[in-house]
Coordinates of C-alpha atoms in Angstrom, one line a residue:
L1439 CA -48.8 54.1 79.0
F1440 CA -46.8 55.9 76.6
E1441 CA -46.5 59.1 75.5
T1442 CA -45.8 59.7 72.2
P1443 CA -45.8 56.7 70.5
I1444 CA -43.3 56.4 67.4
N1445 CA -43.5 53.3 64.9
I1446 CA -41.9 52.4 61.3
L1447 CA -42.6 49.6 59.4
S1448 CA -40.0 49.4 56.9
G1449 CA -37.6 46.7 54.3
G1450 CA -39.0 44.3 57.1
V1451 CA -37.3 46.1 60.1
H1452 CA -39.8 47.1 62.7
L1453 CA -38.6 50.0 65.0
Q1454 CA -40.8 51.5 68.1
A1455 CA -39.1 53.7 70.8
G1456 CA -41.0 56.1 73.7
F1457 CA -41.4 57.3 77.0
S1458 CA -44.2 57.4 79.3
P1459 CA -45.7 60.2 80.7
D1460 CA -45.0 59.3 84.2
D1461 CA -41.1 59.5 83.2
E1462 CA -40.0 56.2 84.6
R1463 CA -40.4 53.8 81.7
L1464 CA -39.6 53.1 78.0
M1465 CA -40.7 50.2 75.8
T1466 CA -39.3 49.5 72.7
L1467 CA -40.4 46.9 69.9
D1468 CA -38.8 43.6 70.7
P1469 CA -36.9 41.0 68.5
G1470 CA -38.2 38.0 67.0
E1471 CA -40.9 36.5 66.0
G1472 CA -44.7 37.7 66.1
F1473 CA -45.1 41.5 67.5
N1474 CA -43.7 42.0 70.9
L1475 CA -43.2 44.7 73.1
A1476 CA -40.1 45.4 75.8
V1477 CA -41.0 47.7 78.7
W1478 CA -37.6 49.3 80.5
D1479 CA -37.7 50.6 83.7
T1480 CA -36.0 53.9 83.2
G1481 CA -34.1 54.4 86.6
T1482 CA -32.5 51.2 86.3
W1483 CA -32.9 50.0 83.1
Q1484 CA -34.3 47.2 83.9
R1485 CA -37.0 45.2 82.0
L1486 CA -40.2 45.9 83.2
E1487 CA -42.2 43.5 81.7
S1488 CA -42.7 42.0 78.2
I1489 CA -46.5 42.6 76.1
A1490 CA -47.1 39.7 73.1
L1491 CA -50.2 39.3 71.5
P1492 CA -50.8 37.1 68.2
I1493 CA -50.0 39.5 65.4
S1494 CA -48.1 37.9 62.4
T1495 CA -45.7 39.9 60.4
V1496 CA -45.9 38.4 57.7
N1497 CA -47.1 40.8 54.5
M1498 CA -48.0 43.0 57.2
A1499 CA -48.4 46.5 55.6
G1500 CA -48.3 49.0 58.7
Y1501 CA -49.1 49.3 61.8
A1502 CA -50.2 52.7 64.6
F1503 CA -51.0 52.9 68.3
N1504 CA -52.5 55.3 69.7
S1505 CA -51.5 58.1 72.0
D1506 CA -51.1 56.4 75.4
L1507 CA -50.6 53.2 73.8
S1508 CA -53.7 51.1 75.1
Q1509 CA -53.7 50.5 71.7
T1510 CA -52.3 48.6 68.2
A1511 CA -54.2 49.0 64.7
V1512 CA -52.3 47.1 62.2
S1513 CA -52.9 46.4 58.3
Y1514 CA -51.1 43.9 55.5
E1515 CA -51.1 43.8 52.0
D1516 CA -54.6 42.0 51.3
G1517 CA -56.5 44.6 52.6
Q1518 CA -57.2 43.2 56.6
A1519 CA -57.2 45.7 59.3
S1520 CA -58.1 44.7 62.9
T1521 CA -57.2 46.5 66.9
W1522 CA -55.7 45.2 69.6
D1523 CA -56.0 46.3 73.8
L1524 CA -52.6 46.0 74.6
D1525 CA -53.6 47.0 78.6
N1526 CA -55.4 43.4 78.7
R1527 CA -53.2 41.3 75.5
E1528 CA -56.7 40.9 73.5
H1529 CA -58.0 41.6 70.3
L1530 CA -60.6 44.2 70.0
A1531 CA -61.4 44.2 66.2
D1532 CA -61.0 43.6 62.6
L1533 CA -62.0 46.0 60.3
P1534 CA -63.2 45.5 56.9
G1535 CA -63.9 47.5 53.5
H1536 CA -60.6 47.5 51.7
D1537 CA -59.7 46.1 49.1
G1538 CA -55.4 45.7 48.5
W1539 CA -52.9 47.6 50.2
V1540 CA -53.9 48.9 53.2
E1541 CA -52.0 51.2 56.6
P1542 CA -53.8 53.2 59.5
F1543 CA -54.0 56.1 60.9
Y1544 CA -54.6 57.7 64.7
S1545 CA -56.0 61.2 65.8
P1546 CA -53.4 62.6 67.9
D1547 CA -55.5 62.5 70.6
G1548 CA -56.3 59.1 69.4
A1549 CA -60.2 59.8 69.2
L1550 CA -60.8 58.6 65.7
L1551 CA -58.8 55.7 64.1
A1552 CA -58.4 55.8 60.1
T1553 CA -57.6 52.9 57.4
Y1554 CA -56.5 54.1 54.2
S1555 CA -55.3 52.2 51.1
S1556 CA -56.0 52.6 46.9
Y1557 CA -57.0 50.0 44.9
A1558 CA -57.5 50.4 40.8
D1559 CA -56.9 54.1 41.0
V1560 CA -59.5 54.7 43.6
G1561 CA -58.9 55.8 46.5
K1562 CA -60.6 55.3 50.2
V1563 CA -60.3 56.6 53.8
I1564 CA -62.1 55.0 56.1
I1565 CA -62.7 56.5 60.1
W1566 CA -63.5 54.7 62.8
N1567 CA -64.2 54.6 66.6
P1568 CA -61.3 53.0 67.9
A1569 CA -63.5 52.3 71.2
T1570 CA -66.3 50.0 69.8
G1571 CA -64.7 49.5 65.9
T1572 CA -67.2 50.4 64.9
S1573 CA -67.0 53.0 60.9
T1574 CA -68.0 56.3 61.4
K1575 CA -67.3 58.3 57.9
Q1576 CA -66.0 56.8 54.6
V1577 CA -64.9 58.7 51.6
N1578 CA -64.0 57.9 48.2
F1579 CA -62.1 59.5 45.4
D1580 CA -59.8 59.2 42.6
G1581 CA -56.5 58.9 43.0
A1582 CA -53.7 57.3 44.8
I1583 CA -53.4 57.5 48.5
T1584 CA -50.0 57.8 49.4
F1585 CA -50.8 59.1 53.4
I1586 CA -52.6 61.4 55.5
T1587 CA -53.8 62.8 58.6
L1588 CA -56.1 64.4 60.5
S1589 CA -56.2 67.7 62.1
P1590 CA -56.1 67.5 66.3
D1591 CA -59.2 68.7 67.2
N1592 CA -61.0 65.7 65.0
R1593 CA -62.6 68.4 62.5
W1594 CA -60.6 67.8 59.7
L1595 CA -58.7 65.0 56.7
A1596 CA -55.9 65.1 54.9
V1597 CA -55.7 63.9 51.5
P1598 CA -52.8 65.2 49.2
I1599 CA -53.2 63.7 45.7
E1600 CA -50.2 64.9 43.0
D1601 CA -50.5 69.3 42.8
E1602 CA -53.6 69.0 45.4
I1603 CA -54.1 68.7 48.8
L1604 CA -58.0 67.4 49.6
L1605 CA -60.4 68.4 52.5
W1606 CA -63.3 66.4 54.3
D1607 CA -64.2 68.5 57.0
L1608 CA -66.1 65.5 59.6
N1609 CA -68.3 67.1 61.4
E1610 CA -70.7 68.2 58.0
L1611 CA -69.4 64.4 56.0
T1612 CA -72.8 62.7 55.4
G1613 CA -72.0 60.0 52.3
E1614 CA -69.1 58.0 50.9
N1615 CA -68.9 60.0 47.7
Q1616 CA -69.0 63.6 49.0
P1617 CA -66.6 65.8 47.0
P1618 CA -64.3 67.5 49.1
D1619 CA -64.5 70.3 50.8
T1620 CA -61.8 72.1 50.2
V1621 CA -60.0 71.8 47.7
L1622 CA -55.5 73.4 47.6
H1623 CA -53.7 73.8 44.6
S1624 CA -49.7 73.2 44.8
D1625 CA -47.8 74.5 42.6
G1626 CA -45.8 71.6 41.9
S1627 CA -46.7 67.7 41.4
G1628 CA -46.3 65.8 45.0
I1629 CA -46.8 66.2 48.8
Y1630 CA -44.6 64.7 51.3
G1631 CA -45.0 67.2 54.0
L1632 CA -48.7 67.1 55.5
V1633 CA -49.3 69.2 59.3
F1634 CA -51.9 70.9 61.2
T1635 CA -51.2 73.8 63.2
P1636 CA -52.5 72.6 66.6
D1637 CA -55.4 74.6 66.9
S1638 CA -56.0 73.1 63.8
L1639 CA -57.1 76.3 61.7
Q1640 CA -53.6 76.1 59.6
L1641 CA -52.6 73.6 57.7
A1642 CA -48.4 73.6 56.1
T1643 CA -47.3 71.9 53.0
G1644 CA -44.5 71.0 50.9
G1645 CA -43.1 69.1 48.1
R1646 CA -41.5 68.7 45.6
D1647 CA -41.7 72.6 44.2
Q1648 CA -38.9 73.2 47.1
T1649 CA -41.3 75.7 48.7
A1650 CA -43.4 75.4 52.4
Q1651 CA -46.4 76.7 51.9
I1652 CA -49.8 77.8 54.1
W1653 CA -52.7 77.4 54.1
D1654 CA -56.1 78.9 55.4
V1655 CA -58.3 75.4 56.3
T1656 CA -61.6 76.7 56.2
S1657 CA -61.7 78.9 53.8
G1658 CA -58.7 77.3 51.3
R1659 CA -56.7 80.8 50.8
E1660 CA -52.6 80.7 50.9
L1661 CA -51.2 82.6 53.6
Y1662 CA -47.7 81.9 52.7
K1663 CA -45.4 80.3 51.2
L1664 CA -42.0 80.1 52.7
G1665 CA -38.8 78.9 50.1
H1666 CA -36.3 76.2 50.0
D1667 CA -32.9 74.5 47.7
A1668 CA -34.6 71.7 48.4
I1669 CA -37.6 69.1 47.9
I1670 CA -39.7 69.8 51.4
G1671 CA -40.3 66.2 53.6
Y1672 CA -39.9 67.3 57.1
L1673 CA -42.8 69.9 58.7
A1674 CA -43.6 70.5 62.2
F1675 CA -45.4 73.1 64.1
T1676 CA -43.9 74.6 67.0
P1677 CA -46.9 73.1 70.3
D1678 CA -47.5 77.8 70.5
G1679 CA -47.7 77.4 66.0
S1680 CA -45.4 80.8 66.2
H1681 CA -43.1 78.4 64.0
L1682 CA -42.5 75.8 61.5
V1683 CA -39.6 73.7 60.9
A1684 CA -39.8 72.6 57.3
G1685 CA -36.8 70.1 55.6
A1686 CA -35.4 68.0 52.9
V1687 CA -35.2 64.6 53.1
P1688 CA -32.0 64.6 52.0
G1689 CA -30.9 68.2 52.6
D1690 CA -30.9 71.1 56.2
L1691 CA -34.1 72.5 57.7
R1692 CA -34.8 76.0 58.2
F1693 CA -36.5 77.5 60.9
W1694 CA -39.6 79.9 60.0
D1695 CA -40.9 82.8 62.3
L1696 CA -44.5 83.1 61.5
T1697 CA -45.4 86.2 63.9
A1698 CA -43.1 88.0 61.6
A1699 CA -45.8 90.2 58.1
G1700 CA -44.9 87.5 55.8
A1701 CA -42.8 84.7 57.7
A1702 CA -39.4 85.3 58.6
E1703 CA -36.7 82.8 58.0
L1704 CA -35.0 83.1 61.5
F1705 CA -32.2 80.5 60.3
A1706 CA -31.2 77.0 58.9
L1707 CA -29.4 73.8 60.4
A1708 CA -27.1 72.6 58.0
T1709 CA -28.4 68.8 58.7
G1710 CA -26.8 67.6 55.9
D1711 CA -27.5 64.6 56.1
F1712 CA -31.5 64.8 57.2
N1713 CA -34.2 61.5 57.7
Y1714 CA -36.1 62.0 60.7
G1715 CA -37.1 65.3 62.9
E1716 CA -38.1 65.8 66.2
L1717 CA -39.6 68.7 68.3
S1718 CA -39.2 68.9 72.2
P1719 CA -42.1 69.3 74.1
D1720 CA -41.3 72.3 74.8
G1721 CA -40.2 73.5 70.9
K1722 CA -37.1 74.8 72.3
L1723 CA -35.4 71.2 71.4
L1724 CA -35.5 70.5 67.6
A1725 CA -33.2 66.3 67.3
T1726 CA -32.1 65.0 63.7
G1727 CA -32.2 61.4 62.7
Q1728 CA -29.1 61.7 60.1
F1729 CA -29.0 59.1 57.1
D1730 CA -25.5 58.6 58.0
S1731 CA -26.7 57.0 61.3
V1732 CA -25.8 60.1 63.4
V1733 CA -28.3 62.0 65.9
K1734 CA -27.5 65.7 66.4
L1735 CA -29.5 68.2 68.9
W1736 CA -29.9 72.0 67.9
N1737 CA -31.2 74.0 69.8
L1738 CA -34.0 77.1 68.2
E1739 CA -33.4 79.7 70.3
T1740 CA -29.8 80.0 69.0
G1741 CA -29.6 77.9 65.8
Q1742 CA -27.1 76.1 66.8
E1743 CA -25.8 71.9 67.5
E1744 CA -25.4 71.4 71.0
Q1745 CA -25.2 67.6 70.8
V1746 CA -24.8 65.3 68.5
F1747 CA -25.1 61.2 69.1
E1748 CA -22.4 58.4 67.4
G1749 CA -23.1 54.6 67.8
H1750 CA -25.9 53.5 65.7
D1751 CA -24.4 51.9 62.5
D1752 CA -26.8 52.8 60.2
T1753 CA -30.0 55.2 59.0
I1754 CA -31.5 56.9 62.2
M1755 CA -35.5 56.7 61.7
V1756 CA -36.8 57.3 64.8
V1757 CA -36.4 59.9 68.0
D1758 CA -38.4 60.9 70.9
F1759 CA -37.7 63.3 73.4
H1760 CA -37.7 62.0 77.6
P1761 CA -41.4 64.1 78.5
H1762 CA -38.9 66.1 81.4
E1763 CA -36.0 64.9 81.8
Q1764 CA -32.5 65.4 79.6
Q1765 CA -32.7 62.1 77.4
I1766 CA -33.9 60.9 74.0
A1767 CA -34.2 57.6 72.4
T1768 CA -33.2 56.8 69.1
A1769 CA -33.9 53.6 66.3
S1770 CA -32.6 53.0 63.3
M1771 CA -32.3 50.2 60.5
D1772 CA -29.2 48.4 62.3
G1773 CA -32.2 47.4 64.3
S1774 CA -30.8 48.7 67.2
A1775 CA -32.8 50.8 69.7
R1776 CA -31.1 53.1 72.0
V1777 CA -31.0 56.2 75.0
W1778 CA -29.0 59.2 75.4
D1779 CA -28.1 61.3 78.0
M1780 CA -28.4 65.4 76.5
L1781 CA -26.1 66.4 78.2
T1782 CA -22.8 64.0 78.0
G1783 CA -23.9 62.3 74.9
Q1784 CA -23.4 58.5 76.7
E1785 CA -25.4 55.6 75.5
M1786 CA -27.5 55.1 78.3
L1787 CA -29.7 52.2 77.1
R1788 CA -28.9 49.8 73.7
V1789 CA -31.6 47.2 72.7
E1790 CA -30.2 44.8 69.9
G1791 CA -32.0 43.0 67.1
H1792 CA -34.9 44.2 66.5
E1793 CA -34.6 43.0 62.6

């Protein structure tokens, strides 16, 4: 179904925007009670269908979609979590084992699903087979979790705890109390950004110490340290892993060439009120969503601002590129999702009432 689904649940506002890989459809979260999805034809911008699931959004802690949007996982403040089949509109499995607030996270290819929680200062991550709803791995450790990530090859689980990043090799994980295989030590307390290279061999981290660090995953050796002038909350590698975007939230972004000796900063992007970023599929463009409700499009070959999209009334939370055409979808805390023509900046579709 849909490529690169992006979602956020924040302050009771549900936001979703994602294009289909066949170029013909866009999905948004539908307004109203419950967990409802709307599918749109990108040729006519007419609604094709609605997907309504009997999922309560009361006390919902989070939700996530797998890579082709055939499945969603939802979680709640009381530790409950479950998976749902979007094609057949049916419940798949309940995911027990957590106490208190729990969040779901799919691996990049959707082959694994992780649920994670912290209760009484004990962190827990459970790895599931999303097709069967069976638990395959579990790790327990001291510390509170704010987020996790999985490597693209599904081998590594990364968990930031204060000034450390704990790494487990899932291929070697045999017990739930097994210590991490590698521990990375950041220079400052508070990790806010975490991303693997596409080949899963390196990991970039960023946070309160105003630097981005790039690590060799297997050895734990620091490869690069890249300076910034603010707390780093956004990191993204280009598809070939040769360049890194590192940004402050709010603040500006910097674009780094990692093929040069010692890494080289190519240019800074003066985004100012940056909140959310998304690289184009070819890695040549960057769309930034701003706290001031503006979306900007940047050329990463020149460092120049190419387009500005104005019309939202609140912070931009989601940006998604059309897989092939010159269009982007955005969603904002104003409760609307919109589609824009990248060349003209013209608004092509508006879906209101996502609160």
